[in-house]
mmCIF file with all atom_site columns, C-alpha atoms in Angstrom:
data_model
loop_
_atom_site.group_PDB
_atom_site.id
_atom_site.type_symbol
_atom_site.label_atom_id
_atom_site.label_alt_id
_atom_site.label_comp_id
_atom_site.label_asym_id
_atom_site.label_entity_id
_atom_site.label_seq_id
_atom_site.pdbx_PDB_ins_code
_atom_site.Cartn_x
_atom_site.Cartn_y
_atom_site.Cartn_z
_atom_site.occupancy
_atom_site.B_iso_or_equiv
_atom_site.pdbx_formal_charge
_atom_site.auth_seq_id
_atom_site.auth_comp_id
_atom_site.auth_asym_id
_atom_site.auth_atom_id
_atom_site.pdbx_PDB_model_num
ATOM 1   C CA . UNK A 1 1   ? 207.761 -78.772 120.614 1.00 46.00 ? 17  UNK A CA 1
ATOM 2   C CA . UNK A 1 2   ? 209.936 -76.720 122.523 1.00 48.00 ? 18  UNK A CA 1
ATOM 3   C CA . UNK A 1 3   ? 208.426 -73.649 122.356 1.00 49.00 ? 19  UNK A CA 1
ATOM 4   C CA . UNK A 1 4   ? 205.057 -75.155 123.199 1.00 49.00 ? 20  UNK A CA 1
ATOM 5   C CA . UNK A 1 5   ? 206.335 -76.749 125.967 1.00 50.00 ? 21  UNK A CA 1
ATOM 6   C CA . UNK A 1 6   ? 207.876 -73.764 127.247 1.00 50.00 ? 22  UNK A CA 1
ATOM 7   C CA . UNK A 1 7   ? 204.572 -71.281 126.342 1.00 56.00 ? 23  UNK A CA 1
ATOM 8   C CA . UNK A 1 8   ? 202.780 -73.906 128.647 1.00 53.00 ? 24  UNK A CA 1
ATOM 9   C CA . UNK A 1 9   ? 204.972 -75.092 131.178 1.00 54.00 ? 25  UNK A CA 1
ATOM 10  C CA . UNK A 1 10  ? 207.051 -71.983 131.810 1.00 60.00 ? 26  UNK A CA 1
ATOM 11  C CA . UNK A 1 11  ? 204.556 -69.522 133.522 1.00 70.00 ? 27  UNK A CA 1
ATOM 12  C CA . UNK A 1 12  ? 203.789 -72.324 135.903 1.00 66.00 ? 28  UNK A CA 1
ATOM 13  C CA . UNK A 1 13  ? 207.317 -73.013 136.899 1.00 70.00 ? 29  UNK A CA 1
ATOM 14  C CA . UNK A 1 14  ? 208.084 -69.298 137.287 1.00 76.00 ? 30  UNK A CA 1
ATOM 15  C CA . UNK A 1 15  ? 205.379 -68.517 139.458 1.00 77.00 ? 31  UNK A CA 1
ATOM 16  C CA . UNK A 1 16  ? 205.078 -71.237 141.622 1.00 77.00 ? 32  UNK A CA 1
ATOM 17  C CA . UNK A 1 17  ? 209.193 -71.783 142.233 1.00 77.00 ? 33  UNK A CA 1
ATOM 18  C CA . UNK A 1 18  ? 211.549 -69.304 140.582 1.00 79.00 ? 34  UNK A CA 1
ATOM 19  C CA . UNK A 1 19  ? 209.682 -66.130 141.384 1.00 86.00 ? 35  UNK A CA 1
ATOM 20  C CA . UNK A 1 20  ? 208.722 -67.114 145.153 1.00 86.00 ? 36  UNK A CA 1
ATOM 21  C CA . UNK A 1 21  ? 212.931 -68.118 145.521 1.00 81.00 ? 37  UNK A CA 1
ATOM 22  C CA . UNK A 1 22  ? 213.922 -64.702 144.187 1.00 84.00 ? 38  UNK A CA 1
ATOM 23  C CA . UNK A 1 23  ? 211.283 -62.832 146.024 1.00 89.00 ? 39  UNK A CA 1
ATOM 24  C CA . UNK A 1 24  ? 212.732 -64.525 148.950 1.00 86.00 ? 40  UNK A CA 1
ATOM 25  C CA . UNK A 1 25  ? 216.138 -64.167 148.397 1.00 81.00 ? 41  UNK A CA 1
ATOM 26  C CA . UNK A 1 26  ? 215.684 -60.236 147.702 1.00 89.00 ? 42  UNK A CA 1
ATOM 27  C CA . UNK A 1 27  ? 213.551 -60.101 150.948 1.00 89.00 ? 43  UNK A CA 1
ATOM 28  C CA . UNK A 1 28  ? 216.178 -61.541 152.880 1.00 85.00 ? 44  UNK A CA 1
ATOM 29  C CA . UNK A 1 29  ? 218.785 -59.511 151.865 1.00 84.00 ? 45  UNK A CA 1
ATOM 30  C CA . UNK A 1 30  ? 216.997 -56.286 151.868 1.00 89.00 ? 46  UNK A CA 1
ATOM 31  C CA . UNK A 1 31  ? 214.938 -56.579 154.672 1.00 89.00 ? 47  UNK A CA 1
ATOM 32  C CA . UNK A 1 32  ? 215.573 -59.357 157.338 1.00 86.00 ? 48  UNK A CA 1
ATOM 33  C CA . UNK A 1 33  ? 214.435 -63.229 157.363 1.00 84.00 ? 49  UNK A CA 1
ATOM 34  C CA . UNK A 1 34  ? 210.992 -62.258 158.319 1.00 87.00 ? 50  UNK A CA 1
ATOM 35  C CA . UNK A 1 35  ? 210.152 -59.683 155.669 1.00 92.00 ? 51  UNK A CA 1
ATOM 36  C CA . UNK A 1 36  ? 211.310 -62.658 153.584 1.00 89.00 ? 52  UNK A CA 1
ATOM 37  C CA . UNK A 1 37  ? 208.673 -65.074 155.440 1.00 89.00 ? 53  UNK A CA 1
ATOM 38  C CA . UNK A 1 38  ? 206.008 -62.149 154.696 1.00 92.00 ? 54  UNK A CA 1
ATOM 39  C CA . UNK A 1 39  ? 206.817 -61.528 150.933 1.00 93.00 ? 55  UNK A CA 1
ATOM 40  C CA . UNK A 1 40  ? 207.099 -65.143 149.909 1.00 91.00 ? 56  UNK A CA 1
ATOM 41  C CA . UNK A 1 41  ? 203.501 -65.394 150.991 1.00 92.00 ? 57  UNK A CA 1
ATOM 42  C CA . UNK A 1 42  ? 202.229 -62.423 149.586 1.00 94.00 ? 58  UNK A CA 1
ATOM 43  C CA . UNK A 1 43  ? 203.453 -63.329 146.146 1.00 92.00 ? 59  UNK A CA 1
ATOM 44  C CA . UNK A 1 44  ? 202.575 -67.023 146.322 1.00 91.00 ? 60  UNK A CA 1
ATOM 45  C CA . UNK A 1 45  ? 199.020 -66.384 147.163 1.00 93.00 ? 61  UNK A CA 1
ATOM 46  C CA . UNK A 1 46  ? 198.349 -63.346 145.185 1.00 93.00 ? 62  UNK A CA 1
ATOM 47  C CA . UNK A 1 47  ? 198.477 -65.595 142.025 1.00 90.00 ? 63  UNK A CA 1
ATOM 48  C CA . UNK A 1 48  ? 196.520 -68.168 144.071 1.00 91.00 ? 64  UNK A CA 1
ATOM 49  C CA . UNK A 1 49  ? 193.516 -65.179 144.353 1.00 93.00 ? 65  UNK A CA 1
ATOM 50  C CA . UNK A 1 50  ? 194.538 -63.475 140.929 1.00 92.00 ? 66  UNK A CA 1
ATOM 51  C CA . UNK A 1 51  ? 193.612 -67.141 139.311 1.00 88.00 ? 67  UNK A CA 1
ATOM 52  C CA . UNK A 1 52  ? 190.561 -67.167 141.199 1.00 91.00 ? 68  UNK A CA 1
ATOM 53  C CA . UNK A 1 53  ? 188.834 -64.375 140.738 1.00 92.00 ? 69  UNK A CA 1
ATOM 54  C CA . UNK A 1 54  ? 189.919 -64.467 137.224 1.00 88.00 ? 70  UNK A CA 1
ATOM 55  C CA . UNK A 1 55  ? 188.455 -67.577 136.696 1.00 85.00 ? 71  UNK A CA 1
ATOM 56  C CA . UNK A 1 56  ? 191.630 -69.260 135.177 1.00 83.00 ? 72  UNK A CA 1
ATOM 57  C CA . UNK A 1 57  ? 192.613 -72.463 136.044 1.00 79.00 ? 73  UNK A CA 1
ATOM 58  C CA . UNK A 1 58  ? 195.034 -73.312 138.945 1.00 81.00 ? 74  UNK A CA 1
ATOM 59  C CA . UNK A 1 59  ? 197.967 -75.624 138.468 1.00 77.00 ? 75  UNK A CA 1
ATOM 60  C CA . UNK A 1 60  ? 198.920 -78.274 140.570 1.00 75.00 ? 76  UNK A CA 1
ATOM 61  C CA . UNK A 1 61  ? 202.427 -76.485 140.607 1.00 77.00 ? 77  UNK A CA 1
ATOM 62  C CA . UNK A 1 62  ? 200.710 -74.147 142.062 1.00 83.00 ? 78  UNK A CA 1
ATOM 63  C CA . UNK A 1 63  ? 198.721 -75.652 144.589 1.00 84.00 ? 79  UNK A CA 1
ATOM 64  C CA . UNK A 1 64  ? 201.454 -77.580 145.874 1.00 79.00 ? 80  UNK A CA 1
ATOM 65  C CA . UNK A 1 65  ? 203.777 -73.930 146.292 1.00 84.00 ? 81  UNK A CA 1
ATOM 66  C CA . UNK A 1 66  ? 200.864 -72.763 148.387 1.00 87.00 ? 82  UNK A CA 1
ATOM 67  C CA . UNK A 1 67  ? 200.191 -75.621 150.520 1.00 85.00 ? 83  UNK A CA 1
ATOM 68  C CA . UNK A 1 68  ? 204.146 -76.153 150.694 1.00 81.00 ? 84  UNK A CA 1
ATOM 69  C CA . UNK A 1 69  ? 205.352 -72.843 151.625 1.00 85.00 ? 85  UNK A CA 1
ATOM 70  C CA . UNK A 1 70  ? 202.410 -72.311 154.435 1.00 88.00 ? 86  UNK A CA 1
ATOM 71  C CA . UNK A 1 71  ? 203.122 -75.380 156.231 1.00 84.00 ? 87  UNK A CA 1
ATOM 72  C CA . UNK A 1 72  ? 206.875 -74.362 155.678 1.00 82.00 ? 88  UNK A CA 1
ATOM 73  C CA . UNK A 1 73  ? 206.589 -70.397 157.272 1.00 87.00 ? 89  UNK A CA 1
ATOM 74  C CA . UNK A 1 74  ? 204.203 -71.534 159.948 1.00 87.00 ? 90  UNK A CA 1
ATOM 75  C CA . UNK A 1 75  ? 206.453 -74.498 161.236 1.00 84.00 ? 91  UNK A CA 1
ATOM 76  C CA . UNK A 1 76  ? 209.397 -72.024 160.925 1.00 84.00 ? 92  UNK A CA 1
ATOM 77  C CA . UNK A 1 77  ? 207.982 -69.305 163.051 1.00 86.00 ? 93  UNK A CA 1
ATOM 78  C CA . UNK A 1 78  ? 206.136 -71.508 165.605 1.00 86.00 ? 94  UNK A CA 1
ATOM 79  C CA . UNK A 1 79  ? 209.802 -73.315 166.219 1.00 85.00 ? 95  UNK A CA 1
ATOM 80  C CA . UNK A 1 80  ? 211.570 -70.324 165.743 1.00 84.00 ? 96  UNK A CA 1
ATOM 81  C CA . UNK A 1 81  ? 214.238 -71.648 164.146 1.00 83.00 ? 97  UNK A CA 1
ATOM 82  C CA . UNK A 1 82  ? 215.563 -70.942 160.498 1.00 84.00 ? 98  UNK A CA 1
ATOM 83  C CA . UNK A 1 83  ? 217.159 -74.025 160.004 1.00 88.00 ? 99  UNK A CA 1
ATOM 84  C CA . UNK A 1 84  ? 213.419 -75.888 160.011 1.00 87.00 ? 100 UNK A CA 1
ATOM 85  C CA . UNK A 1 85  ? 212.526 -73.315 157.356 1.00 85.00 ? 101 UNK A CA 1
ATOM 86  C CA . UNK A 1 86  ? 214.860 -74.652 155.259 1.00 86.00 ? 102 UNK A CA 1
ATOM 87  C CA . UNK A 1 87  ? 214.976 -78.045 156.029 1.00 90.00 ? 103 UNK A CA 1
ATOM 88  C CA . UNK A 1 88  ? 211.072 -78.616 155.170 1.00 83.00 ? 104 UNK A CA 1
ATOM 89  C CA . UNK A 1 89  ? 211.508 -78.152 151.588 1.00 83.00 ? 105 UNK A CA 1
ATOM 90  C CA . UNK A 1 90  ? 214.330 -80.354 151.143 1.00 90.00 ? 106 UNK A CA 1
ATOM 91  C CA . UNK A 1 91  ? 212.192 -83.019 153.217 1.00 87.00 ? 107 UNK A CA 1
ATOM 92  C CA . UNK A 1 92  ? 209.307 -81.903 151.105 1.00 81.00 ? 108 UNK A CA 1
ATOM 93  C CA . UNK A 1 93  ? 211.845 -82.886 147.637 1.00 86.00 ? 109 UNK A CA 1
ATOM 94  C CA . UNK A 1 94  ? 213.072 -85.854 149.359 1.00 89.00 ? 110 UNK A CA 1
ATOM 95  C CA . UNK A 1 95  ? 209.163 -86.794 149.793 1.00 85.00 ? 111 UNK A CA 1
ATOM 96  C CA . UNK A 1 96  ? 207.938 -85.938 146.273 1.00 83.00 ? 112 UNK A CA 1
ATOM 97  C CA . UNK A 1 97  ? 211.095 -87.789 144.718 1.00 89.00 ? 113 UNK A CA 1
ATOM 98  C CA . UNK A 1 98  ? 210.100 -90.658 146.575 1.00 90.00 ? 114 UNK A CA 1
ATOM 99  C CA . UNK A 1 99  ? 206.678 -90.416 145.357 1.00 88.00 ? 115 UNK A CA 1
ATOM 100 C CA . UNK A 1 100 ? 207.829 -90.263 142.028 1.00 89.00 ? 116 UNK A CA 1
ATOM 101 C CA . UNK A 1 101 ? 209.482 -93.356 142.457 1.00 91.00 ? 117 UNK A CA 1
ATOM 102 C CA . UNK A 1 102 ? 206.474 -94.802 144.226 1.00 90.00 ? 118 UNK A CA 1
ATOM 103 C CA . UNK A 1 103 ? 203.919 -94.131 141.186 1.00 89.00 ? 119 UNK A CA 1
ATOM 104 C CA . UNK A 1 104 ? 206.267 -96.282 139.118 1.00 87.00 ? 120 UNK A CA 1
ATOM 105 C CA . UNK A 1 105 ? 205.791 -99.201 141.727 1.00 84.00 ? 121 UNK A CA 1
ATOM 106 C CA . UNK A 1 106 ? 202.138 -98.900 141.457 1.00 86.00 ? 122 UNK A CA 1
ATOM 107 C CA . UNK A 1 107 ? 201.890 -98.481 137.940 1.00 80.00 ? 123 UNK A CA 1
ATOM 108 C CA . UNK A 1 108 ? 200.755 -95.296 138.009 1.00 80.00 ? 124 UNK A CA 1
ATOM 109 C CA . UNK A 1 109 ? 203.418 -93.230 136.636 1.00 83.00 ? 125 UNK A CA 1
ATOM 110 C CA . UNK A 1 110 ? 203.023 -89.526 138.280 1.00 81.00 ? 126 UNK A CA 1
ATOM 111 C CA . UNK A 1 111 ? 204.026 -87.484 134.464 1.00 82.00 ? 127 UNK A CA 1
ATOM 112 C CA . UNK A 1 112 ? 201.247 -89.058 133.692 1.00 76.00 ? 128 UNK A CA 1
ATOM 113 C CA . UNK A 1 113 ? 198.920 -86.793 135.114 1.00 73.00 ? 129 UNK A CA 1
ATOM 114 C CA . UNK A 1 114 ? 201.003 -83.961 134.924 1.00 70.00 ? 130 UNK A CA 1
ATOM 115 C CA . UNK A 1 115 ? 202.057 -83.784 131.809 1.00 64.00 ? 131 UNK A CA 1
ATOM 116 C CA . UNK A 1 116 ? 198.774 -82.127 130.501 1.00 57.00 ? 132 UNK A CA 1
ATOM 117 C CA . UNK A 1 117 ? 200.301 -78.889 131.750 1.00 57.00 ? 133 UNK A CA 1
ATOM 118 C CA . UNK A 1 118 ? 203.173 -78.803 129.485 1.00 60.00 ? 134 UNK A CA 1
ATOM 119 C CA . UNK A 1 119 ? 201.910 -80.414 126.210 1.00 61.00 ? 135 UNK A CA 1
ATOM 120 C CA . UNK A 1 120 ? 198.314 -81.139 124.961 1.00 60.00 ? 136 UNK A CA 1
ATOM 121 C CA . UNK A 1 121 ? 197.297 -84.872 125.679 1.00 68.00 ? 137 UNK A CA 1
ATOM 122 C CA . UNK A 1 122 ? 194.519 -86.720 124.220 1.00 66.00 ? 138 UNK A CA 1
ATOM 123 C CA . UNK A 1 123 ? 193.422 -89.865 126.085 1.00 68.00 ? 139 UNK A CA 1
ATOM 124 C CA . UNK A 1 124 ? 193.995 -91.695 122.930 1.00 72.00 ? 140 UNK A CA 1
ATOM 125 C CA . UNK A 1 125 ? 197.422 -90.276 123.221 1.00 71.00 ? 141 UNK A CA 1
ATOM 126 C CA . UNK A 1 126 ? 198.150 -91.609 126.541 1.00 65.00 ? 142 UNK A CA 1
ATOM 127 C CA . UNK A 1 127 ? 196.796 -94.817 125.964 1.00 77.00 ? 143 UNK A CA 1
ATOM 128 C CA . UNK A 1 128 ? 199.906 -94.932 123.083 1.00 77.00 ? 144 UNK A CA 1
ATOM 129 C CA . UNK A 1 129 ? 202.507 -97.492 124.401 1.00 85.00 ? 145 UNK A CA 1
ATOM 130 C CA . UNK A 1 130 ? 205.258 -95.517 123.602 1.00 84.00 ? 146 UNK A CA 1
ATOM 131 C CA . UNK A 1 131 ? 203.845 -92.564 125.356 1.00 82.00 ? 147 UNK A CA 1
ATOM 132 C CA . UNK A 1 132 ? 203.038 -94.515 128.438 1.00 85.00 ? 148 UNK A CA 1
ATOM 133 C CA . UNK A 1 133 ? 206.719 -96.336 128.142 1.00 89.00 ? 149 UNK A CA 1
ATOM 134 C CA . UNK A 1 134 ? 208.141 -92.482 128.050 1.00 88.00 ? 150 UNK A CA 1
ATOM 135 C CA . UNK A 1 135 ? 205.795 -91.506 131.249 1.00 87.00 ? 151 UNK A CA 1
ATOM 136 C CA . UNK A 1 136 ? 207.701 -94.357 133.158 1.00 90.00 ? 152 UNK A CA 1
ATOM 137 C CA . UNK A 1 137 ? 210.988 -93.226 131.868 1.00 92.00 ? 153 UNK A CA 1
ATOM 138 C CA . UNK A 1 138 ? 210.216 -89.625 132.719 1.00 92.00 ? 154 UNK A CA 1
ATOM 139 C CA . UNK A 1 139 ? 208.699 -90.182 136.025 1.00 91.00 ? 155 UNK A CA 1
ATOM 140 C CA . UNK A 1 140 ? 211.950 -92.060 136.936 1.00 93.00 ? 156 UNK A CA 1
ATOM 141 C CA . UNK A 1 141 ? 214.562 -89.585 135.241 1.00 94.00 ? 157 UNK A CA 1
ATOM 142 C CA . UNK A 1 142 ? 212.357 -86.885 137.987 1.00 92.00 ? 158 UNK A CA 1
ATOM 143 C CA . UNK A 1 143 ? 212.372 -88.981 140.989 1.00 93.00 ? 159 UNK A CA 1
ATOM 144 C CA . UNK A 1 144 ? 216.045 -88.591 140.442 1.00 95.00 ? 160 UNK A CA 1
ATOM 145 C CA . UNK A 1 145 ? 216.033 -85.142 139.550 1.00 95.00 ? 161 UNK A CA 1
ATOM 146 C CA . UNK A 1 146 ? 214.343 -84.764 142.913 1.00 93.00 ? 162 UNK A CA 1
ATOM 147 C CA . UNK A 1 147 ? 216.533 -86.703 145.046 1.00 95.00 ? 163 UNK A CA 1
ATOM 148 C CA . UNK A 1 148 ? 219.623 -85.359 143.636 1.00 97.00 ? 164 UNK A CA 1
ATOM 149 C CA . UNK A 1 149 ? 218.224 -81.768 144.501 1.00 95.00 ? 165 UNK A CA 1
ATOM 150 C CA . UNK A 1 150 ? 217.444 -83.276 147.959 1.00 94.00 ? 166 UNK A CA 1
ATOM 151 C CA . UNK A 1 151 ? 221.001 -84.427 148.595 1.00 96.00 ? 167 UNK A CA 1
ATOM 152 C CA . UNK A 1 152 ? 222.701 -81.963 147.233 1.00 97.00 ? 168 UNK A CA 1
ATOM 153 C CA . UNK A 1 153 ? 220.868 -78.691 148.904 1.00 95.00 ? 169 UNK A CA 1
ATOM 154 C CA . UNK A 1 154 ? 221.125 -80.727 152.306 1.00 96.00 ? 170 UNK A CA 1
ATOM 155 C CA . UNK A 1 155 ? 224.607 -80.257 152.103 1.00 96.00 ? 171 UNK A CA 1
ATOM 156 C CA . UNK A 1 156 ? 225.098 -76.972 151.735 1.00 96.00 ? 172 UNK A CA 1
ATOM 157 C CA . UNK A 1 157 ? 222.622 -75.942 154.676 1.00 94.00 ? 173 UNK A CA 1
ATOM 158 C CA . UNK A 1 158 ? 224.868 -77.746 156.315 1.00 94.00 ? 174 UNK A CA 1
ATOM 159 C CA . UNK A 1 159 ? 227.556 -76.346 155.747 1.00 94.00 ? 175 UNK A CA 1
ATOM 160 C CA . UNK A 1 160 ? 227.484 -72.669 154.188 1.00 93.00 ? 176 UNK A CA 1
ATOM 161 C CA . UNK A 1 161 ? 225.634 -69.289 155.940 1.00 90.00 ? 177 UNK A CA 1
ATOM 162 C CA . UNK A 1 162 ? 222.106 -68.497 155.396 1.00 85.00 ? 178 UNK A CA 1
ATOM 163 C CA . UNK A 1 163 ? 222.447 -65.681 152.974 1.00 82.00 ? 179 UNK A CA 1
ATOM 164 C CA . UNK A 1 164 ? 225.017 -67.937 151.042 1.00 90.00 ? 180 UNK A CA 1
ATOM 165 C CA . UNK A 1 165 ? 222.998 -70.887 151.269 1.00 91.00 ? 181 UNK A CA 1
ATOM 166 C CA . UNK A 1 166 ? 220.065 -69.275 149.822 1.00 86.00 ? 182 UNK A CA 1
ATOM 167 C CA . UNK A 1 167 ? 221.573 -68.282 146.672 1.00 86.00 ? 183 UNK A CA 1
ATOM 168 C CA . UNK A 1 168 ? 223.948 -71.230 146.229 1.00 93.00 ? 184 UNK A CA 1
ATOM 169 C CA . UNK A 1 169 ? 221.194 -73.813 146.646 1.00 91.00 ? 185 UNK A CA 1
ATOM 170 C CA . UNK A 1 170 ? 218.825 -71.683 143.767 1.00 84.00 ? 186 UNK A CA 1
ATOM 171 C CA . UNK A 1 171 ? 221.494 -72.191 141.849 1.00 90.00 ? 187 UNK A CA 1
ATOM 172 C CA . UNK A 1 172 ? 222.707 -75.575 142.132 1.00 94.00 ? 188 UNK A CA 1
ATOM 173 C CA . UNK A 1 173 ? 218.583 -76.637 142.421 1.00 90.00 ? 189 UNK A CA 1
ATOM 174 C CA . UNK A 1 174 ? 218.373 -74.742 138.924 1.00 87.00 ? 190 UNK A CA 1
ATOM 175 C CA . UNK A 1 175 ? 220.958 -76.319 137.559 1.00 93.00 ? 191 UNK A CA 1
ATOM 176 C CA . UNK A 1 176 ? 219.416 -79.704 138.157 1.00 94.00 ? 192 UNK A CA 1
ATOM 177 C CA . UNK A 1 177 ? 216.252 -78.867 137.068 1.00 89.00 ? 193 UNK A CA 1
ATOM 178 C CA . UNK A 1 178 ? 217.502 -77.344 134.186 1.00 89.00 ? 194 UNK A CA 1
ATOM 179 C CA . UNK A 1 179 ? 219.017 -80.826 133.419 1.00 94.00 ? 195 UNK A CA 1
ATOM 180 C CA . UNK A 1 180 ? 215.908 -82.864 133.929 1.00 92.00 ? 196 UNK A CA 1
ATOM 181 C CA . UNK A 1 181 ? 213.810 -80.322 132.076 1.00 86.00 ? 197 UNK A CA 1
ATOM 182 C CA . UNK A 1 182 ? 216.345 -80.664 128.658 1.00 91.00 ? 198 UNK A CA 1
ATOM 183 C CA . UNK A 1 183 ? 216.338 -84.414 129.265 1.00 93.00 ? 199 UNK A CA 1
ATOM 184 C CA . UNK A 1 184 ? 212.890 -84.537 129.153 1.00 89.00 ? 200 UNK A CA 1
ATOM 185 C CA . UNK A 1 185 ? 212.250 -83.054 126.153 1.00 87.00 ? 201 UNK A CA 1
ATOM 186 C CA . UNK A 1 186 ? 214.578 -84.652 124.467 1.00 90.00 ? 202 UNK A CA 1
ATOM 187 C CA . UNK A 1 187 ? 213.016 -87.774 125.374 1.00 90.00 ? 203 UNK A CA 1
ATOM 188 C CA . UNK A 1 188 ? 209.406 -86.389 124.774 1.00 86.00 ? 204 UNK A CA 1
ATOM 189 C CA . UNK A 1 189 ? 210.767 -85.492 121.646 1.00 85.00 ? 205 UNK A CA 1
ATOM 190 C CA . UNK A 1 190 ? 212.080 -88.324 120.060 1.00 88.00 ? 206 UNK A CA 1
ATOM 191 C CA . UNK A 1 191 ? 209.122 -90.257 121.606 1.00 86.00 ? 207 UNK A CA 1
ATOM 192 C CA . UNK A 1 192 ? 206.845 -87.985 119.535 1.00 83.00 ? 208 UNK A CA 1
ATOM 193 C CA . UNK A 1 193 ? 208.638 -88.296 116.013 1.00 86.00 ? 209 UNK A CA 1
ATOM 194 C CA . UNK A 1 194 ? 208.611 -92.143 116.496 1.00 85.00 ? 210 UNK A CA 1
ATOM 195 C CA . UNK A 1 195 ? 204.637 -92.579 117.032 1.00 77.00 ? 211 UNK A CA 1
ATOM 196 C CA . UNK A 1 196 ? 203.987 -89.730 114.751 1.00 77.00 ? 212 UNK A CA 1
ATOM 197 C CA . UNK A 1 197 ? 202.861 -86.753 116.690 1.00 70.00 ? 213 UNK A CA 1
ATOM 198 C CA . UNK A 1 198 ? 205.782 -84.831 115.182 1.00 69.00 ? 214 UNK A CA 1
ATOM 199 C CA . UNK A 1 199 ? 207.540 -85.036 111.844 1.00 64.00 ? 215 UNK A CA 1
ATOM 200 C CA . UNK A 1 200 ? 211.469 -85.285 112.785 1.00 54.00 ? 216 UNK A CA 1
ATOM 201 C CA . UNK A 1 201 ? 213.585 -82.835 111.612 1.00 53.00 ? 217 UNK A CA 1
ATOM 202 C CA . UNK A 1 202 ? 215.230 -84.863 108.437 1.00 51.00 ? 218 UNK A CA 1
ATOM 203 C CA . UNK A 1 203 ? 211.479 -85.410 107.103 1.00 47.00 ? 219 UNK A CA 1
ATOM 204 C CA . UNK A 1 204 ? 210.750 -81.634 107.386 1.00 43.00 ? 220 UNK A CA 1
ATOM 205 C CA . UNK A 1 205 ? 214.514 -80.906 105.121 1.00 40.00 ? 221 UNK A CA 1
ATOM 206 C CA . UNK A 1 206 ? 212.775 -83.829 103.117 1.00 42.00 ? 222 UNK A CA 1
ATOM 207 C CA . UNK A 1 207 ? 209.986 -81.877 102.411 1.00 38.00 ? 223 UNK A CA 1
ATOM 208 C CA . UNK A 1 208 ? 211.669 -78.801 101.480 1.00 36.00 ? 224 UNK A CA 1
ATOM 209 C CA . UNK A 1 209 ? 213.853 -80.364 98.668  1.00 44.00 ? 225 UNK A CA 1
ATOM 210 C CA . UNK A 1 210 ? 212.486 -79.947 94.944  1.00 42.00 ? 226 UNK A CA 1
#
């Protein structure tokens, strides 16, 4: 499960958030804020176009990364100031985490329709009540994940430099993620053994004995 999860989910998550960051961060560093501005594009929207002439299906990660970082740069450069740059995002987290939570009030949990990127779901799948029980869990345990995130990197652009502030907050925004993304697949995990989309572990050692 893991390594489907990561054949399927990874690319997306690489291209449309860790990849832009680092191209950033590198930017920054090597050539000034607005090579940065310039090179975060380029890379964001060459996979946009690559996809599309291609043919190959766009993400929603991916869609969102676009439409997020242009509002982000133009803002930034029409108000000339850095700290808005940075700020947006963190709004933009805040935002998402409360949509997250949102979705859940509705009855509409939001994993629900994205979980089709990271693991192959039948609709008689998602009609499952212990798959739609573990889309409300999830969709909660991410709402956190993106409040936390929120919090956390509003903190530190308010207190640390811009160079420092750009790698600390990748970081500690990795770190986070990383925890939500193990969390959730331990949870989509055992979720799957129990309504039989996966033989646990002890049943495969079952299988091997004579």
């Amino acid at each position: 499960m893991v390594g489907t999860v990561a054949r399927r989910g990874g690319p997306k998550l690489l291209e449309a958030t860790v990849i832009p960051a680092g191209v950033f961060y590198l930017s920054l560093v090597l050539g000034g804020l607005g090579v940065a501005y310039i090179a975060a594009l380029c890379w964001i929207y060459s996979c946009l176009v690559w996809r599309l002439v291609r043919r190959r299906a766009v993400s929603p990660l991916l869609v969102l990364a676009v439409i997020a970082l242009t509002v982000r740069t133009v803002v930034a450069i029409g108000s000339g100031s850095t700290f808005m740059y940075f700020l947006q995002p963190i709004l933009g987290t805040l935002v998402i985490g409360a949509v997250f939570l949102g979705s859940l009030l509705w009855g509409r949990p939001l994993i629900a329709r994205m979980a089709g990127d990271f693991w192959p779901i039948s609709p008689k799948m998602a009609e499952n009540p212990g798959v739609r029980s573990l889309f409300r869990r999830l969709t909660a345990l991410w709402a956190i994940v993106n409040l936390t995130t929120a919090a956390t990197s509003f903190v530190l652009l308010l207190f640390l430099p811009l160079a420092t502030f750009v790698a600390v907050k990748q970081a500690s925004a990795l770190g986070i993620t990383v925890i939500g993304v193990i969390l959730t697949i331990l949870l989509s995990h055992r979720t799957a053994c129990r309504e039989g989309y996966l033989r646990a572990p002890k049943d495969k050692l079952a299988l091997m004995r004579p």
